[in-house]
C-alpha positions as CSV (number, residue, x, y, z in Angstrom):
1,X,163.1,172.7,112.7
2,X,161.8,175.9,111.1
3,X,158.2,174.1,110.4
4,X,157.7,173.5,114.2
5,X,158.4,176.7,114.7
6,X,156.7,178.7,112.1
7,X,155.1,181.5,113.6
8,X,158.4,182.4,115.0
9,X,160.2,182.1,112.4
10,X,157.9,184.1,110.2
11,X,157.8,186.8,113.0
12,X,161.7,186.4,113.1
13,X,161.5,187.0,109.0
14,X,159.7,190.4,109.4
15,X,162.1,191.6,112.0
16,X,163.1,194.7,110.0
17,X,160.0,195.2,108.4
18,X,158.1,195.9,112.1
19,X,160.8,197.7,113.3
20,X,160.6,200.2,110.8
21,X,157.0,200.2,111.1
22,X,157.7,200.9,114.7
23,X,160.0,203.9,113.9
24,X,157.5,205.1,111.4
25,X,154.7,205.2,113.9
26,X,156.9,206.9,116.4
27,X,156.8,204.2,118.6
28,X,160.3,202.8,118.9
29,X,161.3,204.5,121.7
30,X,158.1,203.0,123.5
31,X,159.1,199.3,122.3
32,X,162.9,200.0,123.2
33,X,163.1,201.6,126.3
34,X,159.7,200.4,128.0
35,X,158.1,197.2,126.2
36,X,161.2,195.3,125.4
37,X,162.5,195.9,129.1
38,X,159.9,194.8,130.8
39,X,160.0,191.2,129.0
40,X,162.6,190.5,131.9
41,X,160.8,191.7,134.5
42,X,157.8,189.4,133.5
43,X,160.2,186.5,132.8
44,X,161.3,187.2,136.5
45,X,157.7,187.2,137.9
46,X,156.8,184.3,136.1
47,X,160.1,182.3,137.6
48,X,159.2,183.4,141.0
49,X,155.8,182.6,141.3
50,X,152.9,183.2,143.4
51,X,152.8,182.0,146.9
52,X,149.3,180.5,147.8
53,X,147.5,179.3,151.0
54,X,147.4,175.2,150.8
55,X,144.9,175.3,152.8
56,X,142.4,177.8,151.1
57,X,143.6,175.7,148.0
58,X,142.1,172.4,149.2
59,X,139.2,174.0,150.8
60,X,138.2,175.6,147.3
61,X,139.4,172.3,145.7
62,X,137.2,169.9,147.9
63,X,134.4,172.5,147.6
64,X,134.4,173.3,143.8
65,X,134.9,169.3,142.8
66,X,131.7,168.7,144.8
67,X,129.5,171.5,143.5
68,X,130.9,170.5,139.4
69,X,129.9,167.3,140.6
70,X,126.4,168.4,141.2
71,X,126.5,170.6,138.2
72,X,127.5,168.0,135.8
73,X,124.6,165.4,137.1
74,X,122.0,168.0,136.5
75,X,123.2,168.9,133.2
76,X,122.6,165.5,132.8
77,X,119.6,165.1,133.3
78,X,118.4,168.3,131.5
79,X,120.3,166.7,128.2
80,X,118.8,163.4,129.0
81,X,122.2,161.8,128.4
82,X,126.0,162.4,129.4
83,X,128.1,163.6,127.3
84,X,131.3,165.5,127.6
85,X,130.7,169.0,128.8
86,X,134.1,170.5,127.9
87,X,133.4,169.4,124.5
88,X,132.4,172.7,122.3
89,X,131.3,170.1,119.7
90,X,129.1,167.5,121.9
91,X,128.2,170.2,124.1
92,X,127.0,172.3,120.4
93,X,124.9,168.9,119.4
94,X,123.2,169.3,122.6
95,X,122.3,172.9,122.3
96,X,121.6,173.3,119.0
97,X,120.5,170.2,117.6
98,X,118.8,167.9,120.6
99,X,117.1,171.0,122.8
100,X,117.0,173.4,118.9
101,X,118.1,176.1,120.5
102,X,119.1,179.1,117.8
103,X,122.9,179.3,117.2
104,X,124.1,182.5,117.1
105,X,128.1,182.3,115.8
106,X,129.7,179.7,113.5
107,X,133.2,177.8,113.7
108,X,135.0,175.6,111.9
109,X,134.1,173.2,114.0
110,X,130.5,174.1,113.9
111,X,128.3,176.3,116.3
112,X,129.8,178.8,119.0
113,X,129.6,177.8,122.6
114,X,131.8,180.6,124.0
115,X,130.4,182.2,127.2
116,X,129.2,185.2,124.6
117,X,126.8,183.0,123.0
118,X,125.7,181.2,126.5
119,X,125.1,184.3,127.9
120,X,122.6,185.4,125.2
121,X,120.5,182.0,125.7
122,X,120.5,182.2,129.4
123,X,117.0,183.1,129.2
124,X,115.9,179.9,126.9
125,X,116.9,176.8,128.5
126,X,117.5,176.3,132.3
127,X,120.6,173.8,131.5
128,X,122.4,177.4,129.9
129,X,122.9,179.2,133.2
130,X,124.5,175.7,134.6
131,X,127.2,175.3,131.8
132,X,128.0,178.8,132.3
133,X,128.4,177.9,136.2
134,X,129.9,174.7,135.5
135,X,132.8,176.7,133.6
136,X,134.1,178.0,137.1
137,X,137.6,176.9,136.8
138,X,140.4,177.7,133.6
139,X,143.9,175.8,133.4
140,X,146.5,177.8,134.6
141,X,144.4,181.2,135.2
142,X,146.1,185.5,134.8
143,X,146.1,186.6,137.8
144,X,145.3,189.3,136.7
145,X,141.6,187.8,135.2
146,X,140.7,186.3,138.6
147,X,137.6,188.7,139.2
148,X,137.2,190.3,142.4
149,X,133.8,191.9,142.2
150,X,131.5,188.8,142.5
151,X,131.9,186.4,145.3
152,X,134.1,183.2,143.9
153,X,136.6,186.3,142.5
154,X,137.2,187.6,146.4
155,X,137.4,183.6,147.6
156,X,139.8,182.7,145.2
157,X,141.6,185.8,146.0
158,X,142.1,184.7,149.7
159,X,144.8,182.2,148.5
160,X,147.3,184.3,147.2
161,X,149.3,185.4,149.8
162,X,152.8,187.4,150.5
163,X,155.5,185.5,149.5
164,X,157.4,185.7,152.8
165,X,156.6,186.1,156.7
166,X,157.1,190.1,156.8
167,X,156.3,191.1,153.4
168,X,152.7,192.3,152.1
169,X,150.9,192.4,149.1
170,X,149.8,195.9,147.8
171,X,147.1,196.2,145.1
172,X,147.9,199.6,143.1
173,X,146.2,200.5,140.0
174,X,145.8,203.6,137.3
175,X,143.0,205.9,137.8
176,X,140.4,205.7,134.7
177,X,143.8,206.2,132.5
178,X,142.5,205.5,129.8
179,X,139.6,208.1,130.1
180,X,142.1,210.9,131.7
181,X,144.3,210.3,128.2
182,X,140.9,210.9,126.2
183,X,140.4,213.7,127.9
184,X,144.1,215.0,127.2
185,X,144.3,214.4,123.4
186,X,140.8,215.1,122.7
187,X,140.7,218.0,124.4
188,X,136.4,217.6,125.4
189,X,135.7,220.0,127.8
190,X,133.4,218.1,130.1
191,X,135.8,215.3,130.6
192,X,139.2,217.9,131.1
193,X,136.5,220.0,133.6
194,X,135.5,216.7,135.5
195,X,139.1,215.3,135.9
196,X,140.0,219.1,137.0
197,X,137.8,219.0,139.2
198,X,137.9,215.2,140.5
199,X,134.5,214.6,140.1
200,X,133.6,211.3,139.7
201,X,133.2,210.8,135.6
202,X,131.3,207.6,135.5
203,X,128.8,208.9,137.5
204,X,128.3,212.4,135.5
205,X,128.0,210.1,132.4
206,X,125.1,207.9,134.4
207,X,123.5,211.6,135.3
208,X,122.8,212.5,131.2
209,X,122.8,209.1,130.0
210,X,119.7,208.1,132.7
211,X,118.7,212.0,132.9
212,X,118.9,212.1,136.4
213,X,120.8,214.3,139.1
214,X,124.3,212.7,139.8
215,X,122.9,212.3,143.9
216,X,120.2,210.1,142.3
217,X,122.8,208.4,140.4
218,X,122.6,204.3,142.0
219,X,125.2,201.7,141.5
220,X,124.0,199.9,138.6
221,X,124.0,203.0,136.7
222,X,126.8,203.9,137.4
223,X,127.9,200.5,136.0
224,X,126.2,201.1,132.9
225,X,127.5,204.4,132.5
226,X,131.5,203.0,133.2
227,X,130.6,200.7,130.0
228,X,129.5,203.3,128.0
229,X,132.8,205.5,128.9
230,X,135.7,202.9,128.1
């Protein structure tokens, strides 16, 4: 009935009211022609699947259960009891009330444990940096959030593979398209004169922002300097 299905039906309800806000914005033609569209293609995808490596699977499987196995003992012990670590509000008893360590963001439910929060107390309890570990695995993941710079990322990426004997997958992505649309509507002429010449923007950035010459310019700053860009 409609009250199972209230947010759609309130969507459903506002129909003509977004779609003139569309048309008023000028975007219309961008929800027609392009966004609209591509719900099928999605749909598609999402039918079909990714094809994985049982294998890799079990070998990550067999691994992972063994080191949350570890992890979840020595949390343990840290608490001085069990409790149930996927609970944000035992887990928030633990944290804030048994080891008093200062909540930073309130919910309904009570304190914050989101990886935002963890990540600032890292650096005041030794059992913070193994909840944040211990949260190495999601239910049904994006692909597209896997992470491919630190090493689990690239493991976990070994499983997906082509979906049939002579296909292959190909990773293709934007350049910095966000930045290079900055530079076009904004007109700056540092960013229009880097992309011009394709030099390498996050480093220029890291050059002033660290006031040193872009050869000096190391990874990590770099990093920091891609940050301050997007």
């Amino acid at each position: 009935g409609y009250e199972k299905n209230a947010p759609a039906f309130a969507l459903f309800c506002l129909r003509e009211r977004l779609l003139e806000k569309l048309k008023s914005d000028g975007q219309y033609n961008l929800y027609k022609d392009i966004e609209f569209p591509l719900l099928f293609i999605l749909y598609d995808m999402e039918k079909a699947g990714f094809k994985v490596d049982v294998n890799v699977l079990n070998e990550f499987a067999d691994r992972y259960n063994s080191e949350l196995d570890m992890l979840t003992q020595k949390i343990y012990d840290l608490a001085d009891e069990s409790f149930n670590i996927n609970s944000p509000k035992q887990l928030s008893v633990i944290l804030f009330e048994k080891l008093g360590l200062s909540a930073s963001k309130k919910t309904k439910s009570g304190f914050s444990t989101d990886v935002e929060v963890l990540e600032t107390l890292a650096n005041r309890h030794e059992i913070v940096p193994l909840i944040i570990r211990y949260r190495i695995s999601s239910v049904e993941p994006n692909l597209q959030n896997i992470p491919i710079r630190d090493e689990d990322g690239r493991e976990i990426r070994r499983m997906f593979i082509a979906g049939k004997k002579d296909n292959i997958l190909v990773s293709a992505d934007y350049s910095q398209i966000e930045l290079r649309l900055l530079a076009h509507f904004s007109g700056d002429e540092k960013l229009v004169n880097a992309y011009k010449n394709h030099n390498d923007i996050h480093a220029l950035t890291a050059s002033e922002v660290f006031n040193v010459p872009p050869e000096l310019v190391t990874a990590d700053m770099r990093r920091s300097a891609k940050a301050v860009n997007f």
